[in-house]
Coordinates of C-alpha atoms and ligand atoms in Angstrom, one line a residue:
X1 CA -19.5 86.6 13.5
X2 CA -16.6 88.8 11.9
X3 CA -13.3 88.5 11.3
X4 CA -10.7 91.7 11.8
X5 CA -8.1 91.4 9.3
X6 CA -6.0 94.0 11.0
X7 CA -2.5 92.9 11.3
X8 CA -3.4 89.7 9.9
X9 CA -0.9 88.2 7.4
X10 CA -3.5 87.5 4.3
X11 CA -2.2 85.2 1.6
X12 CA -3.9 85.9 -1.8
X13 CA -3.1 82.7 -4.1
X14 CA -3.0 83.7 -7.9
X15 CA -2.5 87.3 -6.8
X16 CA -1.3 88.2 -11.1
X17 CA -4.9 87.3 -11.9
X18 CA -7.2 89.3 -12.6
X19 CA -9.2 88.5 -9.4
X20 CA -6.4 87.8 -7.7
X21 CA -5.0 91.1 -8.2
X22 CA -8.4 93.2 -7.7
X23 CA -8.2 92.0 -4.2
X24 CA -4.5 92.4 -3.2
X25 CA -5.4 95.9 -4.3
X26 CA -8.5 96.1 -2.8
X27 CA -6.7 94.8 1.0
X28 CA -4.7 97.8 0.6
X29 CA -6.9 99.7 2.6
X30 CA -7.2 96.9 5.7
X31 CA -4.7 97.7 7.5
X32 CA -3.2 94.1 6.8
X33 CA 0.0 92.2 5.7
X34 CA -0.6 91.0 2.0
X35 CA 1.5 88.3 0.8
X36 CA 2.1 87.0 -2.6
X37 CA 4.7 84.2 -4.5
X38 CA 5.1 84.3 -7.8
X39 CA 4.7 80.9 -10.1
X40 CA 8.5 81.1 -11.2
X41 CA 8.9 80.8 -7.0
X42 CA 6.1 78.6 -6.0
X43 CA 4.5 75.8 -8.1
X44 CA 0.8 75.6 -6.6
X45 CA 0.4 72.6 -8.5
X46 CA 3.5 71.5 -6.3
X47 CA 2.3 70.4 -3.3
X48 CA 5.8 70.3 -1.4
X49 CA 6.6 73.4 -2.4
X50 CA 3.0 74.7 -1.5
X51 CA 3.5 73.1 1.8
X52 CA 7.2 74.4 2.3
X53 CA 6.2 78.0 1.5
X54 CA 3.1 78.2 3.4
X55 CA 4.8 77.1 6.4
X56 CA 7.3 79.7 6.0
X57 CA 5.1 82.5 5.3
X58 CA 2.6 81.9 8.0
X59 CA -0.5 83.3 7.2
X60 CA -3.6 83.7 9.1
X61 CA -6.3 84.7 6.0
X62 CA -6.3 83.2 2.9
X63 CA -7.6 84.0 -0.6
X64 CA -8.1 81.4 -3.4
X65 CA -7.9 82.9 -6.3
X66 CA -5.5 81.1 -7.8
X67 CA -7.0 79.2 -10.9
X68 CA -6.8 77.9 -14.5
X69 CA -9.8 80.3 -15.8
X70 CA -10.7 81.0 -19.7
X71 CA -13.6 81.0 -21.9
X72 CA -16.3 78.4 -23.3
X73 CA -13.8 77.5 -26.1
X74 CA -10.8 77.4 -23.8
X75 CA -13.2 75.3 -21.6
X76 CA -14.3 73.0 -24.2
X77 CA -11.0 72.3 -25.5
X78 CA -8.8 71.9 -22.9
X79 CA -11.0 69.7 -20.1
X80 CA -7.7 67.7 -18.9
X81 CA -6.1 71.6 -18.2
X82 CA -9.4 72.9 -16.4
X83 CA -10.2 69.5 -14.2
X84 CA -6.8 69.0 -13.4
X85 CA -5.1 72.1 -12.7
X86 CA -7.7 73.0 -10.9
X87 CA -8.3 70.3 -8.3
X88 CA -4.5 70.0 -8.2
X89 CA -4.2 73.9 -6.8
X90 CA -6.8 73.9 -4.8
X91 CA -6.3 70.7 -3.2
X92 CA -2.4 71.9 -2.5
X93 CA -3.5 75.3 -1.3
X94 CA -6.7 74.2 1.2
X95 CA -4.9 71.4 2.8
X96 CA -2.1 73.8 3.3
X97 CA -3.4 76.1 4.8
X98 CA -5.5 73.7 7.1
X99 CA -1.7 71.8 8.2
X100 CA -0.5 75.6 8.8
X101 CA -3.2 76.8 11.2
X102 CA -4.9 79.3 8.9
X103 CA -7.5 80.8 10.5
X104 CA -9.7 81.4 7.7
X105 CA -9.9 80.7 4.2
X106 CA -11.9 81.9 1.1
X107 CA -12.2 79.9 -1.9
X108 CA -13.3 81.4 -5.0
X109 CA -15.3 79.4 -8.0
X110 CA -17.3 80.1 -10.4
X111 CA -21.9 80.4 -11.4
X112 CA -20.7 77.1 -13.9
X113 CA -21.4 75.0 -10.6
X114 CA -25.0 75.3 -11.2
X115 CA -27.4 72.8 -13.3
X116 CA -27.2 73.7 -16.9
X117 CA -31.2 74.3 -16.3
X118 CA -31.4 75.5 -13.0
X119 CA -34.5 77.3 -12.4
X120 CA -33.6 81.3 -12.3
X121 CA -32.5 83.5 -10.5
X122 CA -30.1 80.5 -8.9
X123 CA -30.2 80.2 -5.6
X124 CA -27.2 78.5 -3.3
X125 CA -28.8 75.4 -2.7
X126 CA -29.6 74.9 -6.7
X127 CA -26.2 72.9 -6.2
X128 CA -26.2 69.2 -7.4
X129 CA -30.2 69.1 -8.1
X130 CA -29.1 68.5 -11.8
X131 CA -26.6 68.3 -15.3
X132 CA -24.3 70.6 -15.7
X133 CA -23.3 72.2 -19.1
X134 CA -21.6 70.2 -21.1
X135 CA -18.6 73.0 -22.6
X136 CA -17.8 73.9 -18.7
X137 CA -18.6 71.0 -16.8
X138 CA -15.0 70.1 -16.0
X139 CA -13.9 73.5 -14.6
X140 CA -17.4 72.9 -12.4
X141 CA -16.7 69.7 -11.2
X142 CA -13.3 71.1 -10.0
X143 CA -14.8 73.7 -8.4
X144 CA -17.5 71.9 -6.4
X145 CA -15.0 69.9 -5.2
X146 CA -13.4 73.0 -4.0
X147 CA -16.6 73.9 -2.3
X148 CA -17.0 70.5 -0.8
X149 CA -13.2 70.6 0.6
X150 CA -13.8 74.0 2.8
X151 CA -16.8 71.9 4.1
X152 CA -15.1 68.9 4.8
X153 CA -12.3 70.4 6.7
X154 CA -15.1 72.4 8.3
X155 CA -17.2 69.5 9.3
X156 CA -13.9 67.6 10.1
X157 CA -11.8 69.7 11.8
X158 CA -13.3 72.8 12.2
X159 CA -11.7 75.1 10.1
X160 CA -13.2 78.5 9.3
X161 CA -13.2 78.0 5.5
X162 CA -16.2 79.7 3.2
X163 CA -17.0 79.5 -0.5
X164 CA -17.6 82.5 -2.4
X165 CA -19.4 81.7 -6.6
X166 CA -18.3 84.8 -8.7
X167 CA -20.9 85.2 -11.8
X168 CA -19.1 86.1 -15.1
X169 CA -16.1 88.8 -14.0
X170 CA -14.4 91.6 -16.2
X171 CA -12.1 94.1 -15.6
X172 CA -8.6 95.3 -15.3
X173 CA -6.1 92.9 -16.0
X174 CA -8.9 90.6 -18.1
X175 CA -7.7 88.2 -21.0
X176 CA -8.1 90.0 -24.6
X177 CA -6.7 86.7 -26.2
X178 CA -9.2 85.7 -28.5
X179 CA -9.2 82.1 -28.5
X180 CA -8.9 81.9 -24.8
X181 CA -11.1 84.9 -23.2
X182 CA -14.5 85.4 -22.0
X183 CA -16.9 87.3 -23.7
X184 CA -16.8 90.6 -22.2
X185 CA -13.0 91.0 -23.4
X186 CA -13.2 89.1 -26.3
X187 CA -16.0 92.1 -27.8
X188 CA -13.9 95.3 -26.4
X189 CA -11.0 94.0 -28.1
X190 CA -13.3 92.9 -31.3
X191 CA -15.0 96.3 -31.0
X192 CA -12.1 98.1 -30.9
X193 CA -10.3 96.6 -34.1
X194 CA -13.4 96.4 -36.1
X195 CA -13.7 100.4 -35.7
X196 CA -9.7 101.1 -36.2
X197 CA -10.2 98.9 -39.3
X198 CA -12.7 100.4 -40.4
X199 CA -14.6 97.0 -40.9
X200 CA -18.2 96.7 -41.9
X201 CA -19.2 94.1 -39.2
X202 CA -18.5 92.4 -35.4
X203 CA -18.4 88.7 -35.5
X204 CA -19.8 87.1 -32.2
X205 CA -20.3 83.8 -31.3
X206 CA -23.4 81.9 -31.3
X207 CA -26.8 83.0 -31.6
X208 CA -26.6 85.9 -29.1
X209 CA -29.1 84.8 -27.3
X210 CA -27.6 83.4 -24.2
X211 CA -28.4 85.6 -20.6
X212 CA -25.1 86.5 -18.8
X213 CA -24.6 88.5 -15.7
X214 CA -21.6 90.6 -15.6
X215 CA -19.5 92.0 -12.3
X216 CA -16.8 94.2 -11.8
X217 CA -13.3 92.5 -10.7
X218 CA -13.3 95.3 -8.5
X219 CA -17.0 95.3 -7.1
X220 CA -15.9 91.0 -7.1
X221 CA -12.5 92.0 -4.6
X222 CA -14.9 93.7 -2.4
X223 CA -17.6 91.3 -1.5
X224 CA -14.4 88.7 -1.5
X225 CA -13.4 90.8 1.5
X226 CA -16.3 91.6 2.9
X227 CA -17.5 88.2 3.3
X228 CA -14.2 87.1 5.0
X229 CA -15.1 89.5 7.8
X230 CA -18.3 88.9 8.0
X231 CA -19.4 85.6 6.9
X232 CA -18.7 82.0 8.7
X233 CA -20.8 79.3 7.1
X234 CA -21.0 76.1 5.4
X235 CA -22.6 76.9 2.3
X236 CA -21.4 79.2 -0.3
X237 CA -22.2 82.5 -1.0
X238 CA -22.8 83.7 -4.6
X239 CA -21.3 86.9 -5.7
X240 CA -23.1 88.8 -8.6
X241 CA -24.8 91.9 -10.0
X242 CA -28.0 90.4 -9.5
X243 CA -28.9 91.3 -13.5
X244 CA -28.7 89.5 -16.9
X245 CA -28.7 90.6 -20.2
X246 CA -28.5 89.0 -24.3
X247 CA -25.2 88.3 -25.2
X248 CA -26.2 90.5 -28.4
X249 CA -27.6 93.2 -25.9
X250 CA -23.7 93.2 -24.6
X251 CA -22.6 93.3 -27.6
X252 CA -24.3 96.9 -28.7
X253 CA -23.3 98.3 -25.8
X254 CA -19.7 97.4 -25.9
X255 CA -20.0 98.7 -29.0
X256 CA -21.6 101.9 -28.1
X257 CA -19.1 102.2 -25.8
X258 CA -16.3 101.9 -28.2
X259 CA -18.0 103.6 -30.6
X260 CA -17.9 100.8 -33.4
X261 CA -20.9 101.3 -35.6
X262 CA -21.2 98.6 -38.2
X263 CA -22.9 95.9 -38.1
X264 CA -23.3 92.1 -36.4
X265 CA -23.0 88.8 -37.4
X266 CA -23.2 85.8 -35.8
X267 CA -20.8 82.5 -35.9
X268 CA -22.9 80.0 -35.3
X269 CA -20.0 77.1 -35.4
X270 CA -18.8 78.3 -31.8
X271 CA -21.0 76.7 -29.0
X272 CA -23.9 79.0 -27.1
X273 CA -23.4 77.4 -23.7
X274 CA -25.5 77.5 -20.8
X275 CA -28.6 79.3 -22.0
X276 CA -29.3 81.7 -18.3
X277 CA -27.2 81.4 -15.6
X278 CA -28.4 84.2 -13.8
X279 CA -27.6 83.8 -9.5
X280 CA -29.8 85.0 -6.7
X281 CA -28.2 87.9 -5.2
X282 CA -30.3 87.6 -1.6
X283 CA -27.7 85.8 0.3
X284 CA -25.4 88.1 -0.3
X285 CA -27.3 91.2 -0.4
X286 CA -28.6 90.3 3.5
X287 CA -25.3 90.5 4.9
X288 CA -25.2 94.5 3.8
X289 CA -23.1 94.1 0.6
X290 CA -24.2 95.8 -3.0
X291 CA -22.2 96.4 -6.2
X292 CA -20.9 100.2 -7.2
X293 CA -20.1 99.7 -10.7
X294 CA -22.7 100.2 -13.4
X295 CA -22.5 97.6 -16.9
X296 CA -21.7 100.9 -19.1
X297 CA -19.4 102.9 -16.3
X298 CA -17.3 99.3 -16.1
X299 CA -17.1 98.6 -19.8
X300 CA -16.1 102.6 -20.4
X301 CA -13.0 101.7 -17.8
X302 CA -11.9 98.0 -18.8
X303 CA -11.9 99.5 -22.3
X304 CA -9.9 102.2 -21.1
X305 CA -7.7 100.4 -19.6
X306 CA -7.0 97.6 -22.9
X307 CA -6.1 101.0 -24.9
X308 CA -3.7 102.1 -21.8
X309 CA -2.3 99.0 -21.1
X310 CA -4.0 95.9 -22.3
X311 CA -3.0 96.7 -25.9
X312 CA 1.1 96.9 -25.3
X313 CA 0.8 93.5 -23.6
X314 CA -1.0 92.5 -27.1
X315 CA 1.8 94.2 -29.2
X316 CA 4.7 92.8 -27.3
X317 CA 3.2 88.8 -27.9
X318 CA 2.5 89.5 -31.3
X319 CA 5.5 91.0 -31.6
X320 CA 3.8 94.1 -33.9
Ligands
GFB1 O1 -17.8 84.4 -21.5 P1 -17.9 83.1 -22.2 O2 -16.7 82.6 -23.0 O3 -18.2 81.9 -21.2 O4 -19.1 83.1 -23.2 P2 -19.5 81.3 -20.5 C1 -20.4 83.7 -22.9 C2 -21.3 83.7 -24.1 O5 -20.8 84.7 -25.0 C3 -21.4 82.4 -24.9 C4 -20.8 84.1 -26.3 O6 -22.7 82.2 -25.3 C5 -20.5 82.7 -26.1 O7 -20.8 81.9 -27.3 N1 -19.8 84.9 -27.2 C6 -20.0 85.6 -28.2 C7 -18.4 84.8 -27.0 N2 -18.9 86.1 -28.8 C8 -17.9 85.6 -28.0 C9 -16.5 85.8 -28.1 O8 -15.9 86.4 -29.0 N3 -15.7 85.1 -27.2 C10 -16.3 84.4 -26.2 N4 -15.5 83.8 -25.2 N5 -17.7 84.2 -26.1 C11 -17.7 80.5 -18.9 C12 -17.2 79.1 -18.5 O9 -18.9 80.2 -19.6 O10 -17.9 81.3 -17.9 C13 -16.2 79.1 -17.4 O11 -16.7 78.4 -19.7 C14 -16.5 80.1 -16.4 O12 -16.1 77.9 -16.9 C15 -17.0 81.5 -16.9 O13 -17.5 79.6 -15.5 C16 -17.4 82.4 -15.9 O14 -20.3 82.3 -19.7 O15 -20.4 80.5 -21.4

Protein backbone atom coordinates (compact mmCIF):
# COMPACT_ATOMS: atom_id res chain seq x y z
CA UNK A 1 0.00 0.00 0.00
CA UNK A 2 1.47 3.59 -0.58
CA UNK A 3 0.44 6.76 -0.93
CA UNK A 4 2.22 9.42 -3.51
CA UNK A 5 2.07 12.70 -2.06
CA UNK A 6 3.07 14.28 -5.34
CA UNK A 7 0.92 17.15 -6.16
CA UNK A 8 -1.11 16.45 -3.27
CA UNK A 9 -2.31 19.46 -1.26
CA UNK A 10 -1.02 18.22 2.46
CA UNK A 11 -2.49 20.21 5.44
CA UNK A 12 -0.10 20.19 8.48
CA UNK A 13 -2.28 21.36 11.59
CA UNK A 14 -0.08 23.04 14.25
CA UNK A 15 2.55 23.70 11.58
CA UNK A 16 4.55 26.64 14.43
CA UNK A 17 5.17 23.57 16.57
CA UNK A 18 7.88 22.06 16.90
CA UNK A 19 6.60 18.91 15.26
CA UNK A 20 4.55 20.56 13.24
CA UNK A 21 7.17 22.62 11.77
CA UNK A 22 9.87 19.69 11.41
CA UNK A 23 7.51 18.21 8.99
CA UNK A 24 6.34 21.16 6.88
CA UNK A 25 10.07 21.39 6.39
CA UNK A 26 10.74 18.01 6.02
CA UNK A 27 7.61 17.84 2.91
CA UNK A 28 9.75 20.35 1.26
CA UNK A 29 11.41 17.86 -0.66
CA UNK A 30 7.88 15.87 -1.91
CA UNK A 31 7.18 17.53 -4.46
CA UNK A 32 3.78 18.55 -2.73
CA UNK A 33 1.52 21.64 -1.88
CA UNK A 34 2.04 22.35 1.97
CA UNK A 35 -0.63 24.28 3.51
CA UNK A 36 -0.73 26.04 6.78
CA UNK A 37 -3.27 28.69 8.86
CA UNK A 38 -2.15 30.49 11.49
CA UNK A 39 -4.18 30.51 15.12
CA UNK A 40 -4.84 34.36 14.78
CA UNK A 41 -6.69 32.93 11.22
CA UNK A 42 -8.13 29.74 12.25
CA UNK A 43 -9.33 28.63 15.81
CA UNK A 44 -8.90 24.72 15.73
CA UNK A 45 -10.66 24.70 18.81
CA UNK A 46 -13.36 26.36 16.55
CA UNK A 47 -15.07 23.91 14.85
CA UNK A 48 -16.94 26.25 12.27
CA UNK A 49 -14.18 27.85 11.46
CA UNK A 50 -12.22 24.45 11.23
CA UNK A 51 -14.92 23.36 8.97
CA UNK A 52 -15.10 26.64 6.90
CA UNK A 53 -11.42 26.62 6.25
CA UNK A 54 -10.94 23.08 5.51
CA UNK A 55 -13.53 23.30 2.98
CA UNK A 56 -11.93 26.08 1.31
CA UNK A 57 -8.46 24.78 1.33
CA UNK A 58 -9.22 21.37 0.11
CA UNK A 59 -6.69 19.16 1.04
CA UNK A 60 -6.00 15.67 0.18
CA UNK A 61 -3.22 14.60 3.14
CA UNK A 62 -3.41 15.60 6.43
CA UNK A 63 -0.98 16.04 9.42
CA UNK A 64 -2.13 16.35 13.04
CA UNK A 65 0.25 17.92 14.80
CA UNK A 66 -1.60 20.44 16.10
CA UNK A 67 -1.68 20.02 20.05
CA UNK A 68 -1.57 21.48 23.62
CA UNK A 69 1.95 19.68 24.51
CA UNK A 70 4.28 20.56 27.67
CA UNK A 71 6.01 18.88 30.40
CA UNK A 72 5.10 16.59 33.58
CA UNK A 73 4.54 19.85 35.61
CA UNK A 74 2.64 21.60 32.76
CA UNK A 75 0.75 18.15 32.64
CA UNK A 76 0.02 17.86 36.25
CA UNK A 77 -1.22 21.32 36.62
CA UNK A 78 -3.12 22.15 33.99
CA UNK A 79 -5.36 18.65 33.26
CA UNK A 80 -8.68 20.83 32.21
CA UNK A 81 -5.96 22.64 29.36
CA UNK A 82 -4.45 19.08 28.31
CA UNK A 83 -7.99 16.94 28.22
CA UNK A 84 -9.81 19.56 26.71
CA UNK A 85 -7.82 21.34 24.21
CA UNK A 86 -6.90 18.38 23.09
CA UNK A 87 -9.96 16.42 22.31
CA UNK A 88 -11.45 19.69 21.20
CA UNK A 89 -8.67 20.01 18.16
CA UNK A 90 -8.60 16.86 17.26
CA UNK A 91 -12.11 16.21 17.18
CA UNK A 92 -12.56 19.58 14.87
CA UNK A 93 -9.65 18.64 12.66
CA UNK A 94 -10.58 14.59 12.08
CA UNK A 95 -14.10 15.13 11.47
CA UNK A 96 -13.07 17.77 9.13
CA UNK A 97 -11.23 16.38 7.26
CA UNK A 98 -13.49 13.21 7.03
CA UNK A 99 -16.77 15.82 5.84
CA UNK A 100 -14.00 17.31 3.18
CA UNK A 101 -12.95 14.10 1.47
CA UNK A 102 -9.40 13.88 2.74
CA UNK A 103 -7.87 11.12 1.50
CA UNK A 104 -5.56 10.33 4.27
CA UNK A 105 -4.94 11.48 7.54
CA UNK A 106 -2.10 11.16 10.17
CA UNK A 107 -2.67 11.81 13.75
CA UNK A 108 0.16 12.33 15.98
CA UNK A 109 0.15 11.40 20.04
CA UNK A 110 2.21 10.69 22.28
CA UNK A 111 4.26 7.03 24.34
CA UNK A 112 1.89 8.62 27.65
CA UNK A 113 -0.87 6.26 26.05
CA UNK A 114 0.73 3.36 27.50
CA UNK A 115 0.07 1.66 31.06
CA UNK A 116 2.07 3.43 33.62
CA UNK A 117 3.61 -0.33 34.04
CA UNK A 118 3.57 -1.62 30.85
CA UNK A 119 5.95 -4.44 30.39
CA UNK A 120 9.12 -3.02 28.31
CA UNK A 121 10.03 -2.41 25.36
CA UNK A 122 6.09 -1.34 24.70
CA UNK A 123 4.60 -2.83 22.12
CA UNK A 124 1.33 -1.31 20.10
CA UNK A 125 -1.05 -3.56 21.49
CA UNK A 126 0.18 -2.72 25.27
CA UNK A 127 -2.80 -0.14 24.77
CA UNK A 128 -5.61 -0.25 27.38
CA UNK A 129 -4.19 -3.52 29.27
CA UNK A 130 -3.77 -1.18 32.32
CA UNK A 131 -3.44 2.42 34.56
CA UNK A 132 -1.98 5.10 33.18
CA UNK A 133 0.31 7.57 34.97
CA UNK A 134 -1.18 9.63 37.09
CA UNK A 135 0.75 13.39 36.16
CA UNK A 136 -0.09 12.70 32.23
CA UNK A 137 -3.03 10.74 32.21
CA UNK A 138 -5.28 13.47 30.85
CA UNK A 139 -3.13 14.40 27.87
CA UNK A 140 -3.35 10.23 27.26
CA UNK A 141 -6.88 9.94 27.49
CA UNK A 142 -7.13 12.66 24.88
CA UNK A 143 -4.92 11.13 22.76
CA UNK A 144 -6.37 7.55 22.76
CA UNK A 145 -9.37 9.00 21.95
CA UNK A 146 -7.51 10.46 19.02
CA UNK A 147 -6.40 7.06 18.07
CA UNK A 148 -9.85 5.56 18.52
CA UNK A 149 -11.40 8.43 16.15
CA UNK A 150 -9.08 7.51 12.93
CA UNK A 151 -10.34 3.97 13.73
CA UNK A 152 -13.85 4.69 14.04
CA UNK A 153 -14.06 6.69 10.82
CA UNK A 154 -12.03 3.85 9.42
CA UNK A 155 -14.28 1.13 10.62
CA UNK A 156 -17.29 3.47 9.82
CA UNK A 157 -16.68 4.95 6.76
CA UNK A 158 -13.65 3.86 5.46
CA UNK A 159 -11.36 6.55 5.67
CA UNK A 160 -7.63 6.14 5.28
CA UNK A 161 -6.72 7.53 8.74
CA UNK A 162 -3.43 6.12 10.78
CA UNK A 163 -1.98 6.88 14.18
CA UNK A 164 1.53 7.56 14.56
CA UNK A 165 2.88 7.54 19.01
CA UNK A 166 5.98 9.83 19.01
CA UNK A 167 8.36 8.83 22.24
CA UNK A 168 9.78 11.95 24.07
CA UNK A 169 10.79 14.58 21.05
CA UNK A 170 13.40 17.46 21.05
CA UNK A 171 14.71 19.66 18.79
CA UNK A 172 14.58 22.89 16.88
CA UNK A 173 11.92 25.09 17.81
CA UNK A 174 11.57 23.00 21.50
CA UNK A 175 10.07 24.94 24.61
CA UNK A 176 13.06 26.32 26.97
CA UNK A 177 10.37 27.67 29.35
CA UNK A 178 11.10 26.24 32.47
CA UNK A 179 7.91 25.67 34.17
CA UNK A 180 6.33 24.37 31.00
CA UNK A 181 9.04 22.27 28.99
CA UNK A 182 10.13 18.77 28.80
CA UNK A 183 13.19 17.61 30.03
CA UNK A 184 15.52 17.59 27.29
CA UNK A 185 15.12 21.62 26.98
CA UNK A 186 14.54 22.26 30.33
CA UNK A 187 18.59 20.79 31.02
CA UNK A 188 20.24 22.67 27.78
CA UNK A 189 18.78 25.74 28.95
CA UNK A 190 19.75 24.87 32.80
CA UNK A 191 23.12 23.68 31.52
CA UNK A 192 23.73 26.56 29.80
CA UNK A 193 22.98 29.23 32.57
CA UNK A 194 24.59 27.22 35.28
CA UNK A 195 28.01 27.41 33.24
CA UNK A 196 27.54 31.30 32.11
CA UNK A 197 26.93 31.85 35.85
CA UNK A 198 29.41 30.22 36.85
CA UNK A 199 27.19 28.24 39.41
CA UNK A 200 28.48 25.27 41.42
CA UNK A 201 25.50 22.95 40.66
CA UNK A 202 22.44 21.74 38.02
CA UNK A 203 19.19 21.26 39.83
CA UNK A 204 17.04 18.40 38.15
CA UNK A 205 13.95 17.05 39.04
CA UNK A 206 13.24 13.99 40.87
CA UNK A 207 15.42 11.26 41.60
CA UNK A 208 17.01 10.86 38.13
CA UNK A 209 16.21 7.66 37.87
CA UNK A 210 13.34 7.51 35.44
CA UNK A 211 14.24 5.72 31.65
CA UNK A 212 13.34 8.08 28.75
CA UNK A 213 13.83 7.65 25.13
CA UNK A 214 14.67 10.60 23.18
CA UNK A 215 14.01 11.36 19.15
CA UNK A 216 14.94 13.92 16.96
CA UNK A 217 11.94 16.34 15.71
CA UNK A 218 13.52 15.91 12.56
CA UNK A 219 14.19 12.01 12.50
CA UNK A 220 10.11 12.27 14.13
CA UNK A 221 8.98 14.49 10.62
CA UNK A 222 10.45 11.71 8.70
CA UNK A 223 8.93 8.59 9.86
CA UNK A 224 5.59 11.05 10.02
CA UNK A 225 6.03 11.06 6.30
CA UNK A 226 7.20 7.94 5.64
CA UNK A 227 4.36 6.19 7.16
CA UNK A 228 1.75 8.31 5.28
CA UNK A 229 3.16 6.74 2.06
CA UNK A 230 3.55 3.70 3.21
CA UNK A 231 1.44 2.58 5.98
CA UNK A 232 -2.55 1.94 5.89
CA UNK A 233 -3.73 0.22 9.05
CA UNK A 234 -5.88 0.30 11.98
CA UNK A 235 -3.50 0.20 14.71
CA UNK A 236 -0.93 2.71 15.54
CA UNK A 237 2.42 2.87 14.84
CA UNK A 238 5.02 3.93 17.47
CA UNK A 239 7.70 6.22 16.46
CA UNK A 240 10.99 6.09 18.59
CA UNK A 241 14.79 5.58 18.84
CA UNK A 242 14.29 2.35 20.10
CA UNK A 243 16.85 3.25 23.28
CA UNK A 244 16.43 4.59 26.92
CA UNK A 245 18.55 6.08 29.22
CA UNK A 246 18.58 7.63 33.25
CA UNK A 247 17.22 10.90 33.34
CA UNK A 248 20.67 11.63 35.40
CA UNK A 249 22.55 9.83 32.46
CA UNK A 250 20.86 12.75 30.20
CA UNK A 251 21.65 15.03 32.31
CA UNK A 252 25.78 14.46 32.18
CA UNK A 253 25.57 14.44 28.74
CA UNK A 254 23.73 17.55 28.19
CA UNK A 255 26.07 18.75 30.30
CA UNK A 256 29.09 17.48 28.49
CA UNK A 257 27.71 18.80 25.71
CA UNK A 258 27.50 22.26 27.04
CA UNK A 259 30.36 21.97 28.81
CA UNK A 260 28.88 22.71 32.33
CA UNK A 261 31.08 21.10 34.89
CA UNK A 262 29.71 21.44 38.37
CA UNK A 263 27.86 19.42 40.07
CA UNK A 264 24.05 17.79 40.38
CA UNK A 265 21.40 17.96 42.74
CA UNK A 266 18.23 16.63 42.81
CA UNK A 267 14.63 18.26 43.65
CA UNK A 268 12.89 15.82 44.93
CA UNK A 269 9.47 17.95 45.49
CA UNK A 270 8.87 17.75 41.54
CA UNK A 271 7.11 14.35 40.55
CA UNK A 272 9.38 11.33 38.76
CA UNK A 273 6.56 10.23 36.54
CA UNK A 274 6.29 7.09 34.65
CA UNK A 275 9.29 5.17 35.75
CA UNK A 276 10.26 3.39 31.82
CA UNK A 277 8.38 4.10 29.05
CA UNK A 278 10.51 2.76 26.61
CA UNK A 279 8.38 1.68 22.95
CA UNK A 280 9.10 -1.27 20.74
CA UNK A 281 10.62 -0.04 17.71
CA UNK A 282 9.74 -3.42 15.39
CA UNK A 283 6.63 -2.14 13.91
CA UNK A 284 8.11 0.57 12.64
CA UNK A 285 11.49 -0.66 11.85
CA UNK A 286 9.70 -3.58 9.43
CA UNK A 287 8.28 -1.15 7.14
CA UNK A 288 12.19 0.02 6.22
CA UNK A 289 12.36 3.23 8.46
CA UNK A 290 15.42 3.94 11.02
CA UNK A 291 16.58 7.13 12.86
CA UNK A 292 19.74 9.32 11.55
CA UNK A 293 20.43 11.38 14.50
CA UNK A 294 22.63 10.18 17.37
CA UNK A 295 21.56 11.39 21.36
CA UNK A 296 24.96 13.48 21.45
CA UNK A 297 24.99 14.82 17.54
CA UNK A 298 21.08 16.01 18.33
CA UNK A 299 21.73 17.63 21.70
CA UNK A 300 25.16 19.40 20.09
CA UNK A 301 22.50 20.96 17.43
CA UNK A 302 19.29 21.75 19.60
CA UNK A 303 21.84 23.44 21.82
CA UNK A 304 23.10 25.16 18.97
CA UNK A 305 20.27 26.29 17.87
CA UNK A 306 18.78 27.75 21.72
CA UNK A 307 22.22 29.91 21.60
CA UNK A 308 21.33 31.08 17.77
CA UNK A 309 17.89 31.49 18.22
CA UNK A 310 16.14 29.98 21.08
CA UNK A 311 17.78 32.49 23.44
CA UNK A 312 16.53 35.92 21.68
CA UNK A 313 12.94 34.43 21.84
CA UNK A 314 13.92 34.12 25.80
CA UNK A 315 15.32 37.73 25.89
CA UNK A 316 12.50 39.35 24.08
CA UNK A 317 9.67 37.60 26.86
CA UNK A 318 11.70 38.50 29.65
CA UNK A 319 12.16 41.54 28.24
CA UNK A 320 16.27 41.48 29.27
O1 LIG B 1 10.10 15.46 29.82
P1 LIG B 1 9.26 15.43 31.03
O2 LIG B 1 8.74 16.72 31.52
O3 LIG B 1 8.00 14.51 30.80
O4 LIG B 1 10.08 14.76 32.23
P2 LIG B 1 7.59 12.96 30.88
C1 LIG B 1 10.82 13.58 32.09
C2 LIG B 1 11.57 13.26 33.38
O5 LIG B 1 12.61 14.23 33.54
C3 LIG B 1 10.74 13.30 34.65
C4 LIG B 1 12.61 14.71 34.87
O6 LIG B 1 11.16 12.24 35.50
C5 LIG B 1 11.13 14.64 35.26
O7 LIG B 1 10.98 14.68 36.68
N1 LIG B 1 13.21 16.05 34.93
C6 LIG B 1 14.37 16.35 35.55
C7 LIG B 1 12.71 17.17 34.42
N2 LIG B 1 14.62 17.66 35.47
C8 LIG B 1 13.61 18.20 34.76
C9 LIG B 1 13.31 19.54 34.35
O8 LIG B 1 14.03 20.49 34.63
N3 LIG B 1 12.19 19.72 33.61
C10 LIG B 1 11.36 18.68 33.26
N4 LIG B 1 10.28 18.92 32.52
N5 LIG B 1 11.60 17.41 33.67
C11 LIG B 1 5.72 13.89 29.41
C12 LIG B 1 4.23 13.95 29.53
O9 LIG B 1 6.11 13.04 30.40
O10 LIG B 1 6.17 13.34 28.19
C13 LIG B 1 3.56 14.40 28.32
O11 LIG B 1 3.88 14.70 30.67
C14 LIG B 1 4.15 13.81 27.06
O12 LIG B 1 2.22 14.08 28.42
C15 LIG B 1 5.64 13.87 27.04
O13 LIG B 1 3.71 12.49 26.90
C16 LIG B 1 6.26 13.19 25.86
O14 LIG B 1 8.42 12.13 29.96
O15 LIG B 1 7.54 12.47 32.29
Amino acid sequence: MSYDLKGKRVWVAGHRGMVGSAIARRLKSESCVVLTVDRSDVDLKDQTAVRTWITKARPDAVFVAAAKVGGILANDTYPADFLYDNLVIEANVIEGSFRAGVEKLLFLGSSCIYPKFAPQPIVESALLTGDLEPTNEWYAIAKIAGIKLCQAYRKQHGADFISAMPTNLYGPGDNFDLNSSHVMPALIRKAHEAKTRGDKDLTVWGTGKPLREFLHVDDCADACVHLMKCYSDVEHVNVGSGEDLSILELTRLVCEVVGFKGGIVHDLTKPDGTPRKLMSAAKLRSTGWRPLIALEEGIRSSYNWYLETGLQTQRVQTGD
